[in-house]
Every structure is written in C-alpha cells, then in structure tokens.
Short mmCIF file of C-alpha atoms and ligand atoms in Angstrom, two decimals:
data_model
loop_
_atom_site.label_atom_id
_atom_site.label_comp_id
_atom_site.label_asym_id
_atom_site.label_seq_id
_atom_site.Cartn_x
_atom_site.Cartn_y
_atom_site.Cartn_z
CA MET P 20 -130.88 -78.93 -64.05
CA GLU P 21 -130.33 -75.19 -64.38
CA ARG P 22 -132.30 -73.58 -61.60
CA ASP P 23 -134.03 -70.23 -61.74
CA TYR P 24 -133.65 -68.42 -58.42
CA THR P 25 -135.77 -65.46 -59.26
CA VAL P 26 -139.40 -64.86 -58.60
CA GLU P 27 -141.42 -63.94 -61.71
CA ASN P 28 -139.92 -60.50 -62.00
CA PRO P 29 -136.42 -60.16 -60.54
CA LYS P 30 -137.00 -56.43 -60.01
CA MET P 31 -139.81 -57.22 -57.54
CA LYS P 32 -137.64 -57.79 -54.52
CA LEU P 33 -140.25 -57.52 -51.75
CA GLY P 34 -141.42 -60.64 -49.90
CA PHE P 35 -144.39 -60.86 -47.52
CA GLY P 36 -143.26 -62.31 -44.19
CA PHE P 37 -146.18 -64.08 -42.47
CA MET P 38 -144.69 -63.67 -39.02
CA ARG P 39 -146.06 -60.44 -37.54
CA LEU P 40 -149.62 -60.63 -38.84
CA PRO P 41 -152.48 -58.49 -37.54
CA LEU P 42 -154.29 -60.05 -34.58
CA THR P 43 -157.85 -59.79 -33.31
CA ASN P 44 -156.53 -60.29 -29.77
CA PRO P 45 -153.10 -58.73 -29.17
CA ASP P 46 -152.34 -61.22 -26.37
CA ASP P 47 -153.00 -64.29 -28.52
CA ASP P 48 -150.51 -64.95 -31.30
CA THR P 49 -152.89 -67.45 -32.94
CA ALA P 50 -155.79 -64.98 -33.17
CA ILE P 51 -154.84 -63.91 -36.70
CA ASP P 52 -157.15 -61.41 -38.37
CA LEU P 53 -157.67 -63.48 -41.53
CA LYS P 54 -159.87 -60.95 -43.29
CA GLN P 55 -157.23 -58.26 -42.94
CA VAL P 56 -154.48 -60.66 -44.04
CA GLU P 57 -156.51 -61.57 -47.14
CA GLU P 58 -156.91 -57.89 -48.04
CA MET P 59 -153.20 -57.29 -47.52
CA ALA P 60 -152.28 -60.34 -49.61
CA ASP P 61 -154.62 -59.22 -52.41
CA GLN P 62 -152.98 -55.80 -52.51
CA PHE P 63 -149.53 -57.42 -52.46
CA PHE P 64 -150.39 -59.55 -55.52
CA ARG P 65 -152.21 -56.72 -57.30
CA ARG P 66 -148.96 -54.80 -57.20
CA GLY P 67 -147.07 -57.65 -58.81
CA PHE P 68 -145.27 -59.27 -55.86
CA THR P 69 -145.29 -63.03 -55.38
CA TYR P 70 -142.98 -64.26 -52.59
CA CYS P 71 -144.67 -65.37 -49.34
CA ASP P 72 -142.48 -66.46 -46.44
CA THR P 73 -143.68 -68.52 -43.51
CA ALA P 74 -142.32 -71.14 -41.09
CA TYR P 75 -143.67 -74.09 -39.14
CA MET P 76 -143.34 -72.29 -35.83
CA TYR P 77 -144.50 -68.75 -36.69
CA HIS P 78 -147.61 -67.47 -34.92
CA ASP P 79 -147.60 -70.42 -32.57
CA PHE P 80 -147.80 -72.89 -35.52
CA LYS P 81 -150.68 -71.02 -37.27
CA SER P 82 -148.80 -69.08 -39.94
CA GLU P 83 -148.60 -71.84 -42.58
CA GLU P 84 -152.37 -72.40 -42.38
CA THR P 85 -152.89 -68.67 -42.78
CA VAL P 86 -150.81 -68.66 -45.97
CA ALA P 87 -153.00 -71.51 -47.21
CA GLU P 88 -156.22 -69.63 -46.45
CA ALA P 89 -155.16 -66.15 -47.51
CA VAL P 90 -153.09 -67.06 -50.57
CA VAL P 91 -152.99 -70.70 -51.71
CA ASP P 92 -156.74 -71.39 -51.66
CA ARG P 93 -157.49 -68.12 -53.44
CA ARG P 94 -154.95 -68.09 -56.28
CA GLU P 95 -153.54 -70.13 -59.15
CA ARG P 96 -150.58 -72.20 -57.93
CA ASN P 97 -148.20 -70.68 -60.47
CA SER P 98 -149.03 -67.10 -59.44
CA PHE P 99 -147.19 -67.18 -56.09
CA THR P 100 -144.06 -68.60 -54.53
CA VAL P 101 -144.14 -69.95 -51.00
CA ALA P 102 -141.19 -70.41 -48.69
CA THR P 103 -141.26 -72.35 -45.43
CA LYS P 104 -138.75 -73.87 -43.05
CA MET P 105 -137.88 -77.12 -41.28
CA PRO P 106 -137.81 -76.38 -37.52
CA LEU P 107 -134.46 -78.04 -36.77
CA VAL P 108 -134.52 -76.95 -33.15
CA MET P 109 -137.69 -78.97 -32.48
CA LEU P 110 -136.51 -82.28 -33.90
CA LYS P 111 -136.25 -85.17 -31.44
CA ASN P 112 -135.71 -88.04 -33.90
CA GLU P 113 -135.29 -88.78 -37.61
CA ALA P 114 -138.87 -89.92 -38.15
CA GLU P 115 -140.13 -86.44 -37.27
CA VAL P 116 -138.38 -84.95 -40.31
CA GLU P 117 -140.74 -86.60 -42.79
CA GLU P 118 -143.75 -86.18 -40.48
CA ILE P 119 -143.18 -82.44 -40.18
CA PHE P 120 -142.51 -81.99 -43.90
CA ASN P 121 -145.75 -83.77 -44.79
CA LYS P 122 -147.59 -81.72 -42.18
CA GLN P 123 -146.21 -78.57 -43.80
CA LEU P 124 -147.50 -79.59 -47.24
CA ALA P 125 -150.89 -80.26 -45.63
CA ASN P 126 -150.85 -76.99 -43.65
CA LEU P 127 -150.05 -75.05 -46.80
CA HIS P 128 -152.48 -76.97 -49.09
CA VAL P 129 -149.70 -77.45 -51.65
CA ASP P 130 -147.96 -80.44 -53.20
CA TYR P 131 -144.63 -78.66 -53.57
CA ILE P 132 -142.78 -75.88 -51.79
CA ASP P 133 -140.96 -73.32 -53.92
CA TYR P 134 -138.29 -72.34 -51.41
CA TYR P 135 -137.55 -74.70 -48.53
CA LEU P 136 -135.16 -73.69 -45.77
CA MET P 137 -133.44 -75.30 -42.84
CA HIS P 138 -134.69 -72.94 -40.14
CA ASP P 139 -131.83 -71.11 -38.43
CA MET P 140 -129.08 -73.61 -39.24
CA ASN P 141 -126.68 -72.21 -36.66
CA ARG P 142 -123.92 -74.31 -35.16
CA SER P 143 -126.08 -76.43 -32.87
CA ASN P 144 -128.93 -76.79 -35.36
CA TYR P 145 -126.45 -77.84 -38.05
CA GLU P 146 -125.47 -80.73 -35.79
CA ILE P 147 -129.16 -81.66 -35.42
CA ALA P 148 -129.55 -81.55 -39.22
CA LYS P 149 -126.59 -83.91 -39.58
CA LYS P 150 -127.70 -86.25 -36.80
CA PHE P 151 -131.18 -86.71 -38.28
CA HIS P 152 -130.09 -86.58 -41.97
CA VAL P 153 -132.39 -83.65 -42.64
CA LEU P 154 -130.51 -82.33 -45.66
CA GLU P 155 -130.45 -85.79 -47.21
CA PHE P 156 -134.22 -85.99 -46.80
CA ALA P 157 -134.70 -82.53 -48.28
CA ARG P 158 -132.52 -83.41 -51.26
CA LYS P 159 -134.70 -86.44 -51.87
CA MET P 160 -137.78 -84.20 -51.79
CA ARG P 161 -136.09 -81.87 -54.25
CA GLU P 162 -135.42 -84.77 -56.61
CA GLN P 163 -139.09 -85.74 -56.35
CA GLY P 164 -140.15 -82.18 -57.16
CA LYS P 165 -141.71 -81.52 -53.75
CA ILE P 166 -139.08 -78.87 -53.06
CA HIS P 167 -138.04 -76.56 -55.89
CA HIS P 168 -135.20 -74.67 -54.21
CA LEU P 169 -133.30 -75.71 -51.09
CA GLY P 170 -131.49 -73.32 -48.76
CA PHE P 171 -131.13 -72.31 -45.14
CA SER P 172 -131.63 -69.37 -42.83
CA CYS P 173 -128.96 -68.59 -40.32
CA HIS P 174 -128.10 -66.31 -37.45
CA ASP P 175 -124.46 -67.19 -36.94
CA THR P 176 -120.94 -66.10 -37.82
CA PRO P 177 -119.55 -65.67 -41.34
CA GLU P 178 -117.16 -68.56 -40.58
CA HIS P 179 -120.06 -70.91 -39.84
CA ILE P 180 -121.95 -69.88 -42.99
CA ASP P 181 -118.78 -70.43 -45.00
CA ARG P 182 -118.42 -73.91 -43.53
CA VAL P 183 -122.03 -74.87 -44.33
CA LEU P 184 -121.75 -73.64 -47.92
CA THR P 185 -118.40 -75.33 -48.41
CA GLU P 186 -119.70 -78.64 -47.08
CA ASN P 187 -123.01 -78.35 -48.99
CA PRO P 188 -122.31 -76.64 -52.31
CA ASP P 189 -125.73 -77.70 -53.66
CA LEU P 190 -127.60 -75.44 -51.21
CA GLU P 191 -129.07 -72.79 -53.46
CA PHE P 192 -129.68 -69.71 -51.31
CA VAL P 193 -129.18 -68.29 -47.84
CA GLN P 194 -131.55 -66.24 -45.71
CA LEU P 195 -129.68 -63.68 -43.61
CA GLN P 196 -130.40 -60.87 -41.23
CA ILE P 197 -129.31 -57.77 -43.10
CA ASN P 198 -129.98 -54.17 -42.21
CA TYR P 199 -127.98 -50.98 -42.18
CA LEU P 200 -127.63 -51.00 -38.40
CA ASP P 201 -126.19 -54.54 -38.25
CA TRP P 202 -124.09 -54.20 -41.39
CA GLU P 203 -120.89 -53.41 -39.50
CA SER P 204 -121.94 -54.58 -36.03
CA GLN P 205 -119.64 -56.94 -34.19
CA GLY P 206 -122.55 -58.99 -32.89
CA ILE P 207 -124.50 -59.71 -36.09
CA GLN P 208 -121.88 -59.02 -38.81
CA SER P 209 -124.46 -58.68 -41.61
CA GLY P 210 -121.89 -57.34 -44.05
CA ALA P 211 -119.38 -60.14 -43.50
CA CYS P 212 -122.11 -62.81 -43.76
CA TYR P 213 -123.31 -61.30 -47.04
CA GLU P 214 -119.76 -61.34 -48.40
CA VAL P 215 -119.52 -65.08 -47.69
CA CYS P 216 -122.64 -65.66 -49.81
CA GLU P 217 -121.20 -63.46 -52.51
CA LYS P 218 -117.98 -65.54 -52.45
CA HIS P 219 -120.04 -68.74 -52.89
CA ASN P 220 -122.25 -67.05 -55.48
CA LYS P 221 -125.44 -67.77 -53.49
CA PRO P 222 -128.48 -65.50 -53.73
CA VAL P 223 -129.55 -63.94 -50.45
CA ILE P 224 -133.01 -63.58 -48.97
CA VAL P 225 -133.06 -60.83 -46.36
CA MET P 226 -134.84 -61.13 -43.03
CA GLU P 227 -135.13 -58.41 -40.40
CA PRO P 228 -134.38 -55.52 -42.80
CA VAL P 229 -136.12 -53.19 -40.35
CA LYS P 230 -134.62 -54.97 -37.34
CA GLY P 231 -137.90 -56.04 -35.80
CA GLY P 232 -139.37 -52.55 -36.25
CA THR P 233 -136.45 -50.76 -34.59
CA LEU P 234 -135.56 -48.97 -37.82
CA ALA P 235 -139.16 -47.91 -38.42
CA LYS P 236 -139.05 -45.75 -35.28
CA VAL P 237 -135.67 -44.09 -35.49
CA PRO P 238 -134.66 -41.23 -33.16
CA ALA P 239 -136.09 -37.83 -34.12
CA GLU P 240 -132.78 -36.39 -35.32
CA VAL P 241 -132.22 -39.40 -37.62
CA GLU P 242 -135.69 -39.08 -39.13
CA LYS P 243 -135.12 -35.36 -39.63
CA MET P 244 -131.93 -36.12 -41.56
CA MET P 245 -133.77 -38.71 -43.69
CA ARG P 246 -136.71 -36.41 -44.43
CA ALA P 247 -134.35 -33.60 -45.41
CA CYS P 248 -132.96 -35.89 -48.10
CA HIS P 249 -136.27 -37.46 -49.23
CA PRO P 250 -139.37 -35.93 -47.57
CA ASN P 251 -141.66 -38.82 -48.59
CA TRP P 252 -139.48 -41.77 -47.64
CA SER P 253 -140.44 -43.37 -44.33
CA PRO P 254 -137.60 -44.52 -42.04
CA ALA P 255 -138.71 -48.16 -42.64
CA SER P 256 -138.45 -47.62 -46.39
CA TRP P 257 -134.85 -46.45 -46.04
CA ALA P 258 -134.07 -49.72 -44.25
CA ILE P 259 -135.76 -51.93 -46.86
CA ARG P 260 -134.19 -49.98 -49.72
CA PHE P 261 -130.75 -50.53 -48.17
CA ALA P 262 -131.15 -54.32 -48.17
CA ALA P 263 -132.72 -54.39 -51.63
CA SER P 264 -129.84 -52.36 -53.08
CA LEU P 265 -127.38 -55.22 -52.51
CA PRO P 266 -126.84 -57.03 -55.83
CA MET P 267 -126.90 -60.60 -54.42
CA VAL P 268 -130.21 -59.92 -52.65
CA LYS P 269 -133.15 -61.50 -54.45
CA VAL P 270 -135.92 -60.90 -51.92
CA VAL P 271 -136.26 -58.64 -48.90
CA LEU P 272 -138.81 -59.95 -46.42
CA SER P 273 -141.00 -57.58 -44.53
CA GLY P 274 -143.15 -58.88 -41.68
CA MET P 275 -146.03 -56.58 -42.51
CA SER P 276 -148.63 -56.13 -39.78
CA ASN P 277 -151.21 -53.84 -41.37
CA MET P 278 -152.37 -52.38 -44.68
CA GLU P 279 -150.55 -49.10 -44.06
CA GLN P 280 -147.17 -50.86 -43.90
CA LEU P 281 -148.04 -52.99 -46.90
CA ASP P 282 -149.09 -49.95 -48.93
CA ASP P 283 -145.90 -48.10 -48.03
CA ASN P 284 -143.64 -51.07 -48.87
CA THR P 285 -145.35 -52.10 -52.08
CA THR P 286 -145.54 -48.52 -53.40
CA TYR P 287 -141.83 -47.82 -53.41
CA MET P 288 -140.73 -51.41 -54.08
CA GLN P 289 -142.81 -51.56 -57.27
CA ASP P 290 -140.40 -49.34 -59.07
CA PHE P 291 -137.35 -49.95 -56.98
CA GLN P 292 -134.15 -48.02 -57.60
CA PRO P 293 -130.99 -48.95 -55.64
CA LEU P 294 -129.65 -46.33 -53.24
CA ASN P 295 -126.87 -44.08 -54.54
CA GLN P 296 -123.61 -43.39 -52.71
CA GLU P 297 -124.91 -40.23 -51.05
CA GLU P 298 -127.91 -42.13 -49.66
CA LEU P 299 -125.72 -45.00 -48.47
CA ASP P 300 -123.45 -42.51 -46.68
CA LEU P 301 -126.50 -41.05 -44.97
CA LEU P 302 -127.42 -44.50 -43.65
CA LYS P 303 -123.90 -45.04 -42.35
CA LYS P 304 -124.28 -41.85 -40.37
CA ALA P 305 -127.78 -42.86 -39.25
CA ALA P 306 -126.42 -46.19 -37.96
CA ARG P 307 -123.85 -44.41 -35.82
CA MET P 308 -126.51 -42.06 -34.42
CA ILE P 309 -128.94 -44.92 -33.65
CA ASP P 310 -126.23 -47.05 -32.08
CA ASP P 311 -125.76 -44.29 -29.57
CA THR P 312 -129.41 -44.37 -28.54
CA ILE P 313 -130.61 -47.99 -28.73
CA ALA P 314 -130.66 -49.64 -25.39
CA ILE P 315 -131.18 -53.33 -26.24
CA ALA P 316 -130.83 -54.70 -29.78
CA CYS P 317 -133.65 -57.29 -29.52
CA THR P 318 -135.41 -58.00 -32.84
CA GLY P 319 -138.54 -59.43 -31.18
CA CYS P 320 -138.15 -62.80 -32.92
CA ARG P 321 -139.59 -64.46 -29.77
CA TYR P 322 -137.43 -67.58 -29.99
CA CYS P 323 -136.60 -67.15 -26.30
CA VAL P 324 -140.30 -67.13 -25.46
CA GLU P 325 -141.70 -69.69 -27.88
CA GLU P 326 -139.24 -72.34 -26.87
CA ASN P 327 -140.37 -72.08 -23.23
CA THR P 328 -136.84 -71.66 -22.03
CA CYS P 329 -137.56 -69.38 -19.08
CA PRO P 330 -138.29 -71.16 -15.78
CA LYS P 331 -139.54 -67.85 -14.36
CA ASN P 332 -142.02 -67.17 -17.16
CA ILE P 333 -140.39 -63.85 -17.99
CA PRO P 334 -141.76 -62.45 -21.30
CA ILE P 335 -138.27 -61.42 -22.36
CA SER P 336 -138.92 -59.82 -25.74
CA ARG P 337 -141.92 -57.90 -24.41
CA TYR P 338 -139.84 -56.42 -21.59
CA PHE P 339 -137.02 -55.47 -23.96
CA ALA P 340 -139.45 -53.77 -26.32
CA LEU P 341 -140.98 -51.84 -23.41
CA TYR P 342 -137.57 -50.88 -22.09
CA ASN P 343 -136.36 -49.69 -25.49
CA THR P 344 -139.39 -47.54 -26.22
CA ASP P 345 -139.34 -46.16 -22.70
CA ASN P 346 -135.68 -45.35 -23.15
CA LEU P 347 -136.20 -43.23 -26.27
CA LEU P 348 -137.59 -40.52 -23.98
CA PRO P 349 -136.05 -41.33 -20.60
CA GLY P 350 -136.74 -39.66 -17.25
CA ARG P 351 -140.55 -39.66 -17.30
CA GLU P 352 -142.29 -40.75 -14.12
CA TRP P 353 -145.35 -42.33 -15.75
CA THR P 354 -145.09 -43.95 -19.13
CA PRO P 355 -147.41 -46.36 -20.97
CA GLU P 356 -144.49 -48.79 -21.06
CA LYS P 357 -144.20 -48.78 -17.27
CA GLU P 358 -147.90 -49.32 -16.94
CA TYR P 359 -147.80 -52.17 -19.45
CA TYR P 360 -144.97 -53.73 -17.49
CA ALA P 361 -146.98 -53.49 -14.27
CA ASN P 362 -149.94 -55.10 -16.05
CA SER P 363 -147.74 -57.99 -17.14
CA ILE P 364 -146.72 -58.65 -13.54
CA ALA P 365 -150.38 -58.53 -12.53
CA GLU P 366 -151.18 -61.05 -15.26
CA GLY P 367 -148.77 -63.49 -13.61
CA TYR P 368 -145.64 -63.08 -15.72
CA GLY P 369 -142.24 -63.18 -14.03
CA ARG P 370 -140.45 -59.96 -13.13
CA ALA P 371 -137.11 -58.99 -14.65
CA SER P 372 -135.72 -59.06 -11.09
CA GLU P 373 -136.73 -62.73 -10.75
CA CYS P 374 -134.25 -63.83 -13.41
CA ILE P 375 -132.10 -66.59 -11.92
CA LYS P 376 -129.44 -66.26 -14.65
CA CYS P 377 -129.83 -69.83 -15.88
CA ARG P 378 -129.02 -68.48 -19.40
CA GLY P 379 -131.40 -70.92 -21.13
CA CYS P 380 -132.78 -68.00 -23.15
CA GLU P 381 -129.32 -66.91 -24.26
CA ARG P 382 -128.67 -70.27 -25.88
CA VAL P 383 -131.56 -69.75 -28.33
CA CYS P 384 -131.17 -66.00 -28.92
CA PRO P 385 -130.05 -65.45 -32.53
CA GLN P 386 -128.81 -61.97 -31.59
CA HIS P 387 -126.53 -63.43 -28.90
CA LEU P 388 -127.84 -60.93 -26.37
CA PRO P 389 -126.61 -61.21 -22.77
CA ILE P 390 -130.24 -61.45 -21.68
CA SER P 391 -129.63 -62.30 -18.03
CA ASP P 392 -127.40 -59.21 -17.58
CA LEU P 393 -129.87 -57.07 -19.49
CA MET P 394 -132.61 -58.07 -17.03
CA ASP P 395 -130.65 -56.12 -14.41
CA LYS P 396 -130.86 -53.09 -16.69
CA VAL P 397 -134.59 -53.54 -17.36
CA LYS P 398 -135.54 -53.82 -13.71
CA ILE P 399 -134.28 -50.31 -12.85
CA PRO P 400 -136.84 -48.18 -14.75
CA MET P 401 -139.49 -50.88 -14.98
CA GLU P 402 -139.57 -51.94 -11.31
CA GLU P 403 -137.40 -49.80 -9.07
CA GLN P 404 -138.61 -46.54 -10.67
CA ASN P 405 -142.14 -47.73 -11.31
CA SER P 406 -144.68 -47.09 -8.58
CA MET P 407 -147.31 -49.13 -10.46
CA VAL P 408 -145.46 -52.37 -9.71
CA LYS P 409 -146.67 -53.73 -6.38
S1 LIG L 513 -131.59 -66.31 -17.76
FE1 LIG L 513 -133.31 -65.32 -16.74
S2 LIG L 513 -134.62 -64.63 -18.40
FE2 LIG L 513 -133.23 -66.15 -19.27
S3 LIG L 513 -134.35 -68.11 -19.12
FE3 LIG L 513 -133.09 -67.93 -17.27
S4 LIG L 513 -134.45 -66.97 -15.75
FE4 LIG L 513 -135.40 -66.64 -17.76
S1 LIG L 514 -134.09 -61.68 -26.66
FE1 LIG L 514 -133.16 -62.69 -28.45
S2 LIG L 514 -134.42 -64.54 -28.78
FE2 LIG L 514 -135.57 -63.18 -27.43
S3 LIG L 514 -136.89 -62.00 -28.81
FE3 LIG L 514 -135.04 -60.78 -28.46
S4 LIG L 514 -133.68 -61.31 -30.14
FE4 LIG L 514 -135.27 -62.92 -30.07
#
C-alpha cells in the first residue's frame, strides 16, 4: 500500500511535544495543568496544526492520558495525528510488548496510532527489540490497522541508524535530534544522521530542535546578532526554523510549556518559509559562539533520573541546568541557582560531590555525557563556592 507520510498539510511542520507540559506543582511531573494544556491544544489546532507527540514514559507515565483528555476526547479522530512510542528500555519479557501496546491504546482512548515509534532504538535497545520480537509485533499491528506508520527514534551514531534502516527497510520514518548547535558536533552528529535518512529516503521527525531550551536562551551577543537580522524572531524560532528548513523533515516537535511559547511557534510556523543562505550562515556563526559558552550540553531529557539509575539520588539534569544557567554569568557570590541547589540538598537529594562514579547514568544518557566527570565540575560553584550549602 502506498503510504502517505504527511500530516494534513505538509507545509504545517510543527508538532506539539507532550513532554514538558505546564505543571501545577513544579516538583511533581505528574501534576499536569490540564486546563492550560487544553487551551494550548485548542490554539494549536485553531492554527491548523495536527501532530501530537507523546510517549509511554513522559511525565512519569501521565503524558498519554493527557493527550487523551486534552485532544482525543475533544476532537474528531480524523482531525489530529498522534504519535507514541514503545519503551524498549523497560521491557523485561516478550509478553510485555503486547500488554504495553494495549495499555497505550487505552491510555490514549484510540483504536489506532498514527505514528508508532520504537523509543530510542540505540544499540542496546535494538538488541532488546530483537530479543523480544518487538518489530515483528508492531508490523502485525500495522497489518491490522492499529498502527498506521511505523518508525523509530534514536540517539546514536549515523552508522547505527544506517544499520537499522538497512536491516529494516520497511521502517517508514526516523525521529532524530536535530538542531543547529548539534549539526556538526562530534557528540551528536545531527547532520550525519540526517544524511543517512536522506540516503534511505526516510522522512525525519525532529526532536530537541531547541536543545532542551538551551537555544531559547542564547548568550546576549548571539541574540543581538539574531535581532539585528530579524528584530521579531525569537532565538527559539531561529532554532525551529533551522530544523524545519531541511527538506526531509516532515515535523519539528516542540515541547511547549506555556501559551506564550505555543503562540510564538504557531505564529511563524503557520506560514513557514525555509531559511536562506545568509540566515543559515548566521546560525553557523551562532553555533560557534554558543559552543564557546555552554558548559554542559544536557538536553534535560531526564532519562538518567527517570530510570532510577543513581544510587546516590543525585538529580543530575536539575544540577546541570542550574550549573549552566549559573555559568552564563559566572563569578557572582549569590545566585538563585546556588540557592536552588542548596534547597535540593536540604530536600534530601544527593550532592554532586557524593557521586561514586558508578557510571549507571552514563549508560542511559542519549547525549553520551561524561556525567560522573561533570559532577566534579558542578560541585565547585554549587558546593565549594556556595555558602548556602551546609
Ligand atoms: S555516576 Fe554518579 S551521578 Fe551517575 S549514577 Fe553513579 S553516582 Fe549517580
Ligand atoms: S544528563 Fe543525559 S540523560 Fe540526563 S537529562 Fe541530561 S541529557 Fe538526559
């Protein structure tokens, strides 16, 4: 059967990522502010967008239900497309594959899933998928019409992606981390991964176009350069426009957390024009400038935290985020970040200095960060130069 990869309007490349939703309690990832999400979703659909991305594990297993409540229960089934993912990393046996899939249909209140992905099918998760025949199961679901399009997300090397696509030519799309900062980076290799998909003629869904918010808060001199070119374009919009300008990209996901972000994204993505060469050159320059300032390239995906890998209960991504923001204006004695760090210790979380270098977190980090070494970096401003830490 000839498959149609596009959402209703192929020009509408923005997808709503249900992974950084507004919360009524910032310390509880399940305390989703449903009313606000409903308003955001309504605005998203009013402006003609349709693609909603979730996953079994997002928001501590509450994201799929939120898609059901905010979108599925309130709209005609053919007016939206929903994407969700099989959590390969959680699987303990083959029976769980069908159990989880059925749970996902129930969570989402749907009888088919438009875009179904193997969640982060990196090297080790690919072995899990093979061991428990997950792709075979998913193909069966596709034949039965319960999955319309089958693909995978991946944080791994171009060589691995090439291998998966060569061994599974029927996979229809790939979800990749693509942003202008990672495009040429040795660690993430966004550009090279994209080229593999291009070689296999597979459409690409983009995740982390703003690199977990890092590219929304660029250094002052980078923002100045951007505003001089286009006064009304936010730094985040430059990042999303970059990803959307790539011809193989069908959808760019944005994990929108409030109406302001949604308004910004949907406004310029409604009538999207790809970046021209001059604008692309500006982003190349911006990437070099940001590279010089970013301390730790953590995207805040929270895999290291959600999988309970840390025996010392260190909230890794929180500490990296604090360290990075603190580092944008270094040398200050008191900072909100230092105070927040001290509060975390008081709450009972582990200190960066308590890291025993077991490297459990590094095995699940899609950015391949040397987390245990970075803890040594974090502890200097956050503990040794922080009088609030007792
Ligand atoms: S290496 Fe450190 S931060 Fe990572 S899981 Fe082990 S103790 Fe926790
Ligand atoms: S350290 Fe790695 S796994 Fe943890 S939140 Fe950051 S990018 Fe994700």
